[in-house]
Structure formats: structure tokens, C-alpha cells
GROMACS .gro file of C-alpha atoms in nm:
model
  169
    1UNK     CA    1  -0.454   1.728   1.947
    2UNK     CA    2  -0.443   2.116   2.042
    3UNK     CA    3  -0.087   2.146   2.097
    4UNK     CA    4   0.245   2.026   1.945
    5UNK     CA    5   0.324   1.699   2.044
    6UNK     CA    6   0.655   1.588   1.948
    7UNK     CA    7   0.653   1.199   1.783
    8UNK     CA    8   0.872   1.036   2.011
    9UNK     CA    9   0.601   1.154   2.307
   10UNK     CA   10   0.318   1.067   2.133
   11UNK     CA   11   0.456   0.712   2.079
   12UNK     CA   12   0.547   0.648   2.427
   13UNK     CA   13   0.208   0.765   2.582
   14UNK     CA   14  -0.012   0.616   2.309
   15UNK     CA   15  -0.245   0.376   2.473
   16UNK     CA   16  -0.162   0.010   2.310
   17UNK     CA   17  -0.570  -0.002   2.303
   18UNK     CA   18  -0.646   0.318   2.152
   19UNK     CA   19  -0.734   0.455   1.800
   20UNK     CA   20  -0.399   0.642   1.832
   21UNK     CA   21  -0.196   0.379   1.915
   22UNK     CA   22  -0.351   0.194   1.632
   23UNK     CA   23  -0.333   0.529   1.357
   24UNK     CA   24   0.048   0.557   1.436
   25UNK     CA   25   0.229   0.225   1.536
   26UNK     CA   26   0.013  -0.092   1.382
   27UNK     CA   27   0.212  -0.160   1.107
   28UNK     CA   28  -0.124  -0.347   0.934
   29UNK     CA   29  -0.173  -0.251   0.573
   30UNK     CA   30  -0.518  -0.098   0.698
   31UNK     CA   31  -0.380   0.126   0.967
   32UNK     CA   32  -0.125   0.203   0.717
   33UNK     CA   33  -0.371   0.335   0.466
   34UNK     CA   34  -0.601   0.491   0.691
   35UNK     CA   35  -0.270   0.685   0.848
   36UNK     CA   36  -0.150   0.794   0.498
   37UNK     CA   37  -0.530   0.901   0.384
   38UNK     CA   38  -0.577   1.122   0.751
   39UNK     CA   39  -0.249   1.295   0.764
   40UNK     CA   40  -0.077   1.354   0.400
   41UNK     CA   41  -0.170   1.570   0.125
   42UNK     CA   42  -0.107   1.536  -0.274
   43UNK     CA   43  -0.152   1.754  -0.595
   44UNK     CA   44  -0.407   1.598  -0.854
   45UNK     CA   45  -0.423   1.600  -1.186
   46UNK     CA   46  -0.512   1.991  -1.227
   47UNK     CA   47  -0.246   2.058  -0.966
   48UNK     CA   48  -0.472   2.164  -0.655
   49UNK     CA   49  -0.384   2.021  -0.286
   50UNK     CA   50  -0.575   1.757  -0.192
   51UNK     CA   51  -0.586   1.462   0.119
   52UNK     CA   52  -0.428   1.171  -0.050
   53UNK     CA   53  -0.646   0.864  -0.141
   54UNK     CA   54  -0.497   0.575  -0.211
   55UNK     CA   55  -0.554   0.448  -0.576
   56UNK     CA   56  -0.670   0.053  -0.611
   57UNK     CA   57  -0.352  -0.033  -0.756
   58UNK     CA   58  -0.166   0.142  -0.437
   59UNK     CA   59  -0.374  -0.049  -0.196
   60UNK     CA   60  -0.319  -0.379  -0.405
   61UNK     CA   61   0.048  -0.301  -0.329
   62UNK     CA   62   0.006  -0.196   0.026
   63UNK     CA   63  -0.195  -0.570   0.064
   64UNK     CA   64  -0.030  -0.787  -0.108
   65UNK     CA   65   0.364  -0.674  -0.007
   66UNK     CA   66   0.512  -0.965   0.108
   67UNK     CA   67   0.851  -0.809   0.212
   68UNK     CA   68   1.076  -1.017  -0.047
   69UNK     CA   69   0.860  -0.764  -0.350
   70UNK     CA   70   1.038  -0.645  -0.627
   71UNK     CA   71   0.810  -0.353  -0.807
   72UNK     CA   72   0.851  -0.315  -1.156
   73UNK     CA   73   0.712   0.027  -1.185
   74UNK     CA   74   0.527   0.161  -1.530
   75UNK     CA   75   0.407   0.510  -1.556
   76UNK     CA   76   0.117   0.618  -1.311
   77UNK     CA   77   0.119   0.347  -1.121
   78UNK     CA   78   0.196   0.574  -0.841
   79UNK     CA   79   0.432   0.324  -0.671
   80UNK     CA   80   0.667   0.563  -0.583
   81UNK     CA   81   0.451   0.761  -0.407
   82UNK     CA   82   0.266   0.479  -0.207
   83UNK     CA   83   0.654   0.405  -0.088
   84UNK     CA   84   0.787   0.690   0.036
   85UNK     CA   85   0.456   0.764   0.202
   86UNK     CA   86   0.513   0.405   0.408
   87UNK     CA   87   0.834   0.509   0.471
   88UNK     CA   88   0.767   0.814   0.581
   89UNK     CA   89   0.536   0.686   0.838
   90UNK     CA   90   0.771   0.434   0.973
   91UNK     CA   91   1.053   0.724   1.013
   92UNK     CA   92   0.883   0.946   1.201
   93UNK     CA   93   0.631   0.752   1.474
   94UNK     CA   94   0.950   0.526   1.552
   95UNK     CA   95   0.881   0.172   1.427
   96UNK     CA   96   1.210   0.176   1.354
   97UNK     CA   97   1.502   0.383   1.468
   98UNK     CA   98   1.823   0.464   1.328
   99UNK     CA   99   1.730   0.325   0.972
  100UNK     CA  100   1.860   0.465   0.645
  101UNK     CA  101   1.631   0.469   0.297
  102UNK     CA  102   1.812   0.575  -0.016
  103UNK     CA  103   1.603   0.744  -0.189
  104UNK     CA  104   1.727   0.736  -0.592
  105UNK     CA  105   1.571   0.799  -0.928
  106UNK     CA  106   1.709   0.812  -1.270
  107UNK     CA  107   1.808   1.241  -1.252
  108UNK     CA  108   1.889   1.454  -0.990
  109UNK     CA  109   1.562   1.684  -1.105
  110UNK     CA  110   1.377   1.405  -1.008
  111UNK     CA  111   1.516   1.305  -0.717
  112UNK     CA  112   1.451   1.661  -0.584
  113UNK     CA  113   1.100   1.588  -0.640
  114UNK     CA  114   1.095   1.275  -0.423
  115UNK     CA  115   1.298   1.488  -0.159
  116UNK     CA  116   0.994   1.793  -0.176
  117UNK     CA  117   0.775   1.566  -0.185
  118UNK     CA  118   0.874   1.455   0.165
  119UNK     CA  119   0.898   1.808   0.317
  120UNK     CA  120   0.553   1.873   0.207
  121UNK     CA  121   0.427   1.592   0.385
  122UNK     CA  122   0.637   1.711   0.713
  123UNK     CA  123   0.434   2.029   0.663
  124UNK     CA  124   0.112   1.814   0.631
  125UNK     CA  125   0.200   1.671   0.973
  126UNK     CA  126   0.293   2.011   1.114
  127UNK     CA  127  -0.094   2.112   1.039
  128UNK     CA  128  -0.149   1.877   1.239
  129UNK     CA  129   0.028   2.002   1.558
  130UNK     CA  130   0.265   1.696   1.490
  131UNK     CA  131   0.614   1.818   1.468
  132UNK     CA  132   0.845   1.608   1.308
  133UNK     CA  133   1.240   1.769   1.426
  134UNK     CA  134   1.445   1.760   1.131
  135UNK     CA  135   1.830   1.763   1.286
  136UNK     CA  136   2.005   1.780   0.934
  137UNK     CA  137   1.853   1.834   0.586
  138UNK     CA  138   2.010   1.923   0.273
  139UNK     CA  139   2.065   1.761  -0.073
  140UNK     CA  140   2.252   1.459  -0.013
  141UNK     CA  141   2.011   1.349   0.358
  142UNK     CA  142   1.777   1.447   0.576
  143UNK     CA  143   1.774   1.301   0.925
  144UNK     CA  144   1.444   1.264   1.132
  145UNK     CA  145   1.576   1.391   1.454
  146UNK     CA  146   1.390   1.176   1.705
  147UNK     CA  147   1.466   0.817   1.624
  148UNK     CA  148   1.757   0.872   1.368
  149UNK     CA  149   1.612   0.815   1.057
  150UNK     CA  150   1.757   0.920   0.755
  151UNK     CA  151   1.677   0.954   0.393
  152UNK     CA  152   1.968   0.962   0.188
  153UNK     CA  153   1.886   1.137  -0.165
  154UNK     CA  154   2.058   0.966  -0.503
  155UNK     CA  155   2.030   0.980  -0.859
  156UNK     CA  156   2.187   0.784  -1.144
  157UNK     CA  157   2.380   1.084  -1.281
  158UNK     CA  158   2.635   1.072  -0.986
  159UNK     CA  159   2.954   0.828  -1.004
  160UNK     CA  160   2.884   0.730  -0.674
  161UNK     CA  161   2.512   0.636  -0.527
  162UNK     CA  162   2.460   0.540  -0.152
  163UNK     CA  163   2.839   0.467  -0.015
  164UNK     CA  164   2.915   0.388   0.281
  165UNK     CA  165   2.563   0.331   0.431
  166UNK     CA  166   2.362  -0.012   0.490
  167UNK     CA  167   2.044   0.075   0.360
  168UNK     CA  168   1.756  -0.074   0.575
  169UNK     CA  169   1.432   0.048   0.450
   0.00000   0.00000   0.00000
């Protein structure tokens, strides 16, 4: 693409038969990956920028998720990651609209790294002349303009986590 699409036009003129269509709206665990791998970008270990590829135990999750999963997560297993990435994905090419995802960790600190962790990868699809309009974005959500989608950011220091929304994703 050579100029800024926005996502909500690029979903509604995708060709149901094309690559594109395929890259942004099959919600296969392949078309997943290979959307994740082409557009978003990581740090490795000695803290350079680089495309993210999916580690095996990443793809076994991305695979084998049957939808009723519960992921008990040990260090470096990178689950984290591999989720927000999906959900990010879903969020922004509109498989679903008007969803929330609470997005909580144990500390706020941390929690702020989930949350940077998804602007980066908004500026990974901005390289990519794919704009993703942000309509509110500060430390407790950030909504995904063009199909309503909103993360809501928690941690387990505050008294109250998530009230008042029904979290979907």
C-alpha cells in the first residue's frame, strides 16, 4: 500500500479471495501468525528492534487454543505477548466491534509495559501506511476509534480492577 488506508476501508474493500482479505480478517491460527510476523515488531534479548517471530511454544498456543483455555503462564513463555498481539489484531481490522479487553498484571509498572507495548505496535502498523485512529488513550483505556474497541489498563495494586465493563476479549 502507498498511501494511508484507514482499517475500517481496508476491511470493507478487501477482496474475500485475496491475500489481503486473508492477512487481515481469517481468523485461522495461520493467518494469525503470518499477520503478527508481517506487521509487528519486538525487542530481543540485547534490546534491538526486530519483526516478531513467533516462538514454538507461542505457536503451540496460537494452535491448540480451544477458546475455553486457561494459561498458566511461567516466566518466558511469552504468553502475554502472543495475547495481546491476537488481540490487537482483532481490535483494529474489525472482527469484532465494540469489544472491551482488560488488560491487568500484578503492578501498575507493569501494566504500563503491556499498554507501550501496544502503542509500539500501532506505530509498527503506521510504517505500514495503516493508520489505526486512536479516539481516547490515557492510563486507565485506550479506544480504537473505528470499530470501538477498547483496552482497559488494570493492575492488582488498585482497590478496584475493571468495574463497570463486560469484558469480551
Amino acid at each position: 500500500m502507498t498511501a494511508t488506508m484507514p482499517l475500517a476501508k481496508l476491511r470493507d474493500e478487501a477482496d474475500p479471495d485475496s491475500a489481503l482479505y486473508r492477512l487481515w480478517l481469517d481468523e485461522t491460527p495461520a493467518a494469525t501468525q503470518e499477520w503478527i510476523e508481517k506487521y509487528l515488531t519486538v525487542a530481543n534479548e540485547r534490546g534491538q528492534i526486530v519483526k516478531m517471530k513467533l516462538f514454538p511454544q507461542q505457536i503451540k498456543m496460537l494452535y491448540d487454543e480451544t477458546g475455553r483455555d486457561i494459561t498458566i503462564k511461567g516466566r518466558q513463555t511469552r504468553a502475554s505477548t502472543l495475547k495481546l498481539a491476537r488481540r490487537l489484531r482483532r481490535f483494529v481490522t474489525g472482527q469484532v466491534w465494540g469489544a472491551n479487553c482488560l488488560v491487568a498484571a500484578d503492578t501498575d509498572p507493569t501494566t504500563a509495559i503491556f499498554r507501550e507495548k501496544i502503542q509500539h505496535w500501532i506505530q509498527d502498523l503506521k510504517r505500514h501506511d495503516l493508520v489505526v485512529n486512536i479516539s481516547l488513550d490515557n492510563a486507565d483505556e485506550m479506544v480504537i476509534k473505528e470499530f470501538q474497541n477498547r483496552f482497559v489498563w488494570g493492575s492488582g495494586e488498585q482497590k478496584v480492577l475493571g468495574r463497570g465493563y463486560a469484558i469480551q476479549e
